[in-house]
CSV table of C-alpha atoms in Angstrom, one decimal:
chain,number,residue,atom,x,y,z
A,272,MET,CA,97.6,176.0,222.4
A,273,ASN,CA,96.6,179.6,222.1
A,274,PRO,CA,96.9,180.9,218.5
A,275,ALA,CA,96.5,184.5,219.7
A,276,ASN,CA,99.4,184.1,222.1
A,277,LEU,CA,101.6,182.8,219.2
A,278,SER,CA,100.6,185.6,216.9
A,279,THR,CA,101.4,188.2,219.6
A,280,LYS,CA,104.8,186.7,220.1
A,281,ARG,CA,105.6,186.7,216.3
A,282,GLN,CA,104.4,190.3,216.1
A,283,TRP,CA,106.6,191.2,219.1
A,284,ILE,CA,109.7,189.6,217.5
A,285,ALA,CA,108.9,191.4,214.2
A,286,GLU,CA,108.5,194.8,215.8
A,287,LEU,CA,111.7,194.2,217.8
A,288,ALA,CA,113.6,193.2,214.6
A,289,ARG,CA,112.4,196.4,212.9
A,290,SER,CA,113.5,198.7,215.7
A,291,LYS,CA,116.8,197.1,216.8
A,292,SER,CA,119.8,195.9,214.7
A,293,VAL,CA,120.9,193.2,217.1
A,294,LEU,CA,118.5,191.0,219.2
A,295,PHE,CA,120.0,189.4,222.3
A,296,SER,CA,117.0,188.1,224.3
A,297,LEU,CA,114.5,186.0,222.4
A,298,HIS,CA,114.4,182.5,223.8
A,299,HIS,CA,111.8,183.3,226.4
A,300,VAL,CA,109.1,183.3,223.6
A,301,ILE,CA,109.7,179.5,223.2
A,302,ASP,CA,107.3,177.9,225.6
A,303,LEU,CA,105.0,174.8,225.5
A,304,ASP,CA,102.6,176.5,223.1
A,305,TRP,CA,105.5,177.5,220.8
A,306,MET,CA,106.7,173.8,220.9
A,307,LYS,CA,103.2,172.5,220.1
A,308,GLU,CA,103.0,174.9,217.1
A,309,ALA,CA,106.5,173.7,216.0
A,310,TYR,CA,105.2,170.1,216.2
A,311,ARG,CA,102.1,171.0,214.2
A,312,LEU,CA,104.2,172.5,211.4
A,313,THR,CA,106.6,169.6,211.3
A,314,ARG,CA,105.9,167.1,208.5
A,315,LYS,CA,104.6,163.8,209.9
A,316,ASP,CA,105.2,161.6,206.8
A,317,GLY,CA,109.0,162.0,206.5
A,318,ALA,CA,111.5,159.2,206.8
A,319,PRO,CA,112.8,158.7,210.4
A,320,GLY,CA,116.3,159.6,211.4
A,321,ILE,CA,119.0,157.5,213.0
A,322,ASP,CA,116.9,156.6,216.0
A,323,GLY,CA,114.0,155.2,213.9
A,324,VAL,CA,111.4,157.2,215.8
A,325,THR,CA,108.4,158.1,213.7
A,326,ALA,CA,105.9,161.0,214.2
A,327,ALA,CA,103.4,158.5,215.5
A,328,ASP,CA,105.8,157.2,218.1
A,329,TYR,CA,106.6,160.7,219.3
A,330,GLU,CA,102.9,161.6,219.4
A,331,ALA,CA,102.1,158.8,221.8
A,332,ALA,CA,103.4,160.9,224.7
A,333,LEU,CA,103.4,164.3,222.9
A,334,GLU,CA,103.1,166.8,225.7
A,335,ALA,CA,105.6,165.0,227.9
A,336,ASN,CA,108.0,164.7,225.0
A,337,LEU,CA,107.6,168.4,224.1
A,338,LEU,CA,108.1,169.5,227.7
A,339,ASP,CA,111.3,167.4,228.0
A,340,LEU,CA,112.6,168.8,224.7
A,341,LEU,CA,111.8,172.4,225.8
A,342,GLY,CA,113.7,171.9,229.0
A,343,ARG,CA,116.7,170.5,227.2
A,344,ILE,CA,116.7,173.4,224.7
A,345,LYS,CA,116.5,176.1,227.4
A,346,SER,CA,119.1,174.5,229.8
A,347,GLY,CA,121.6,173.7,227.1
A,348,ARG,CA,121.3,169.9,227.6
A,349,TYR,CA,119.9,169.3,224.1
A,350,HIS,CA,122.2,167.0,222.1
A,351,ALA,CA,121.8,167.4,218.3
A,352,PRO,CA,122.0,163.9,216.8
A,353,PRO,CA,123.8,163.3,213.5
A,354,VAL,CA,121.6,163.3,210.4
A,355,ARG,CA,121.1,160.1,208.4
A,356,ARG,CA,122.6,160.3,204.9
A,357,THR,CA,120.6,159.2,201.9
A,358,TYR,CA,120.6,160.1,198.3
A,359,VAL,CA,118.0,161.0,195.7
A,360,PRO,CA,118.6,161.1,191.9
A,361,LYS,CA,118.8,164.4,190.1
A,362,ALA,CA,117.7,165.1,186.5
A,363,ASP,CA,121.3,165.2,185.2
A,364,GLY,CA,122.0,161.7,186.4
A,365,THR,CA,123.9,162.6,189.5
A,366,GLN,CA,122.7,162.1,193.1
A,367,ARG,CA,121.7,164.8,195.6
A,368,PRO,CA,122.8,164.1,199.2
A,369,LEU,CA,120.1,164.5,201.8
A,370,GLY,CA,120.5,164.6,205.6
A,371,ILE,CA,117.5,163.1,207.5
A,372,PRO,CA,117.2,164.4,211.1
A,373,THR,CA,115.4,162.6,213.8
A,374,PHE,CA,111.8,163.6,214.2
A,375,GLU,CA,112.4,165.3,217.6
A,376,ASP,CA,115.3,167.2,216.0
A,377,LYS,CA,113.0,168.4,213.3
A,378,VAL,CA,110.6,169.7,215.9
A,379,ALA,CA,113.5,171.5,217.7
A,380,GLN,CA,114.7,173.0,214.4
A,381,ARG,CA,111.2,174.2,213.6
A,382,ALA,CA,110.9,176.0,216.9
A,383,ILE,CA,114.1,177.9,216.3
A,384,THR,CA,113.2,178.5,212.6
A,385,MET,CA,110.0,180.1,213.7
A,386,VAL,CA,112.0,182.7,215.7
A,387,LEU,CA,114.5,183.3,212.8
A,388,GLU,CA,111.7,183.7,210.3
A,389,ALA,CA,110.0,186.4,212.3
A,390,ILE,CA,113.3,188.3,212.4
A,391,TYR,CA,114.6,188.0,208.9
A,392,GLU,CA,111.2,188.5,207.2
A,393,GLN,CA,111.8,192.2,208.2
A,394,ASP,CA,115.2,192.2,206.3
A,395,PHE,CA,114.4,190.5,203.0
A,396,LEU,CA,113.7,192.6,199.9
A,397,SER,CA,110.2,192.2,198.4
A,398,CYS,CA,111.8,190.5,195.4
A,399,SER,CA,113.1,187.6,197.5
A,400,TYR,CA,111.1,184.4,197.3
A,401,GLY,CA,113.4,181.5,198.3
A,402,PHE,CA,112.4,179.6,201.5
A,403,ARG,CA,110.1,182.4,202.8
A,404,PRO,CA,106.8,181.6,204.5
A,405,GLY,CA,103.8,182.3,202.2
A,406,ARG,CA,106.0,182.6,199.1
A,407,SER,CA,106.6,180.2,196.2
A,408,ALA,CA,108.6,179.7,193.0
A,409,HIS,CA,105.3,180.3,191.0
A,410,GLN,CA,105.0,183.7,192.6
A,411,ALA,CA,108.6,184.4,191.6
A,412,LEU,CA,108.0,183.5,188.0
A,413,HIS,CA,104.9,185.7,188.0
A,414,ALA,CA,107.0,188.6,189.3
A,415,LEU,CA,109.5,188.0,186.5
A,416,ARG,CA,106.8,188.0,183.9
A,417,THR,CA,105.2,191.1,185.2
A,418,GLY,CA,108.6,192.9,185.2
A,419,PHE,CA,109.2,192.0,181.5
A,420,MET,CA,105.7,192.9,180.5
A,421,THR,CA,105.3,196.2,182.3
A,422,GLN,CA,108.8,197.7,183.0
A,423,GLU,CA,110.6,197.5,179.6
A,424,LEU,CA,113.2,195.1,180.9
A,425,TRP,CA,116.1,194.2,178.6
A,426,TRP,CA,118.2,191.6,180.4
A,427,ALA,CA,117.8,188.5,182.5
A,428,LEU,CA,120.8,187.3,184.4
A,429,ASP,CA,120.5,183.7,185.7
A,430,VAL,CA,122.9,182.9,188.6
A,431,ASP,CA,123.1,179.5,190.3
A,432,ILE,CA,125.5,178.9,193.3
A,433,ARG,CA,127.0,175.5,192.7
A,434,LYS,CA,126.5,173.0,195.5
A,435,TYR,CA,125.1,175.8,197.7
A,436,PHE,CA,124.0,173.7,200.7
A,437,ASP,CA,127.2,171.7,200.6
A,438,THR,CA,129.6,174.7,200.7
A,439,ILE,CA,128.0,177.3,203.0
A,440,SER,CA,130.8,178.6,205.2
A,441,HIS,CA,130.0,178.0,208.9
A,442,ARG,CA,132.3,181.0,209.7
A,443,HIS,CA,130.4,183.3,207.4
A,444,LEU,CA,127.0,182.0,208.6
A,445,ARG,CA,127.9,182.7,212.2
A,446,ALA,CA,129.2,186.2,211.2
A,447,PHE,CA,125.9,187.0,209.4
A,448,LEU,CA,124.0,185.8,212.5
A,449,ASP,CA,126.2,188.0,214.7
A,450,GLN,CA,124.8,191.0,212.9
A,451,ARG,CA,121.2,190.2,214.0
A,452,VAL,CA,120.8,187.4,216.6
A,453,THR,CA,123.1,187.0,219.6
A,454,ASP,CA,120.6,185.2,221.9
A,455,GLY,CA,122.6,182.5,223.7
A,456,VAL,CA,120.0,179.7,223.5
A,457,ILE,CA,119.3,180.2,219.8
A,458,ARG,CA,122.9,180.5,218.8
A,459,ARG,CA,123.9,177.5,220.9
A,460,MET,CA,121.2,175.4,219.1
A,461,ILE,CA,122.4,176.5,215.7
A,462,ASP,CA,126.0,175.7,216.6
A,463,LYS,CA,125.0,172.2,217.7
A,464,TRP,CA,123.3,171.5,214.4
A,465,LEU,CA,126.3,172.8,212.4
A,466,ALA,CA,128.5,170.4,214.4
A,467,ALA,CA,126.1,167.4,214.6
A,468,GLY,CA,127.7,165.6,211.6
A,469,VAL,CA,126.4,163.1,209.1
A,470,LEU,CA,126.1,159.3,209.6
A,471,GLU,CA,126.7,157.3,206.5
A,472,ASP,CA,127.3,153.5,206.3
A,473,GLY,CA,128.0,153.5,210.0
A,474,HIS,CA,130.7,156.2,209.8
A,475,LEU,CA,130.2,159.6,211.3
A,476,HIS,CA,131.5,162.6,209.3
A,477,ARG,CA,131.7,166.1,210.7
A,478,PRO,CA,131.9,168.5,207.8
A,479,THR,CA,133.4,171.9,208.4
A,480,GLU,CA,131.1,173.6,205.9
A,481,GLY,CA,127.6,173.2,204.5
A,482,THR,CA,124.2,172.5,206.0
A,483,PRO,CA,122.6,169.1,205.1
A,484,GLN,CA,119.6,169.3,202.8
A,485,GLY,CA,116.7,167.7,204.4
A,486,GLY,CA,116.7,169.5,207.7
A,487,VAL,CA,114.2,172.1,208.8
A,488,ILE,CA,116.8,174.7,209.8
A,489,SER,CA,118.9,174.4,206.6
A,490,PRO,CA,116.7,176.4,204.2
A,491,PRO,CA,116.3,179.5,206.5
A,492,ALA,CA,120.0,179.3,207.5
A,493,SER,CA,121.1,179.1,203.9
A,494,ALA,CA,118.7,182.0,203.0
A,495,LEU,CA,120.8,184.3,205.3
A,496,VAL,CA,123.5,184.5,202.6
A,497,PRO,CA,121.1,185.8,199.9
A,498,CYS,CA,119.6,188.1,202.4
A,499,VAL,CA,123.0,189.8,202.9
A,500,ILE,CA,123.5,189.8,199.1
A,501,ASP,CA,120.1,191.5,198.7
A,502,PHE,CA,121.3,194.3,201.0
A,503,VAL,CA,124.5,194.8,199.1
A,504,VAL,CA,122.7,194.8,195.7
A,505,ASP,CA,120.0,197.1,197.0
A,506,LEU,CA,122.7,199.6,198.0
A,507,ARG,CA,124.7,199.5,194.7
A,508,ILE,CA,122.2,198.7,191.9
A,509,ASP,CA,118.7,200.0,191.5
A,510,CYS,CA,117.4,197.0,189.5
A,511,SER,CA,113.8,197.2,188.4
A,512,ALA,CA,113.1,193.5,189.1
A,513,MET,CA,115.3,191.1,191.0
A,514,THR,CA,113.7,187.7,191.8
A,515,GLU,CA,115.5,185.3,194.1
A,516,MET,CA,114.4,181.6,194.4
A,517,SER,CA,116.5,179.7,196.9
A,518,ARG,CA,120.1,179.6,195.7
A,519,ASP,CA,119.0,180.7,192.2
A,520,ARG,CA,118.7,184.3,191.3
A,521,GLU,CA,117.1,186.0,188.3
A,522,THR,CA,118.1,189.7,188.0
A,523,CYS,CA,116.3,191.8,185.4
A,524,CYS,CA,117.1,195.3,184.6
A,525,ARG,CA,116.8,198.1,182.0
A,526,LYS,CA,119.6,198.7,179.6
A,527,GLU,CA,120.9,201.8,181.3
A,528,VAL,CA,120.8,200.3,184.7
A,529,CYS,CA,122.8,197.2,183.5
A,530,ARG,CA,125.4,199.5,181.9
A,531,GLU,CA,125.8,201.2,185.3
A,532,ALA,CA,126.2,197.9,187.0
A,533,GLN,CA,128.9,196.8,184.5
A,534,ARG,CA,131.0,199.7,185.7
């Protein structure tokens, strides 16, 4: 694997994204080195998906598996398996549904995510922190504190989109992608994941909205909606500090700016 080659490709995608509004030919950057990096970035300690294959199982014939996966992605023969439904308890006593992909599917999702990140990193506002590489909730909190301490902020608006992952519109998500990414291979893969379905208690469900929490592609896909919101807000309201963490948004602004926004 050649790190310099991967870095050059990421830079090329970023430069292309800065210079063009719609990108239609990207999949050629996905080669064996790209797949090896996707594998390296994929967590190896996660629970297996519906096929029961672990990271150790997949690694036993790693290069052959990655070459085969690459071929299926490029040719359109890749079949996105359903995710395995499981639940984790939440602090309020309810349960959060998770969708566990197969390990190979996680690697495939990571490969496509690497392309999307290189594109949409050029679009996000500097105040956006949710699901972005190299950014964290701690940094978002620090930005909020700095805003209050140094910019004479008066208001903090806390907005939480209820059941965000469960209710993302597939139609809107595709429409947002249409504005930036029309590469056939990448769009075909995303459509396959949206249609893959959820396997729970032996029954296959195919939701018409939402992206399962637990998948690699779900966070960057869900972040496209806040990215569009960022653009609209940036056009209409000159807020002094706006910090976004995943589906949660903290907007802080001076008194006169908030009065303008209320109009």
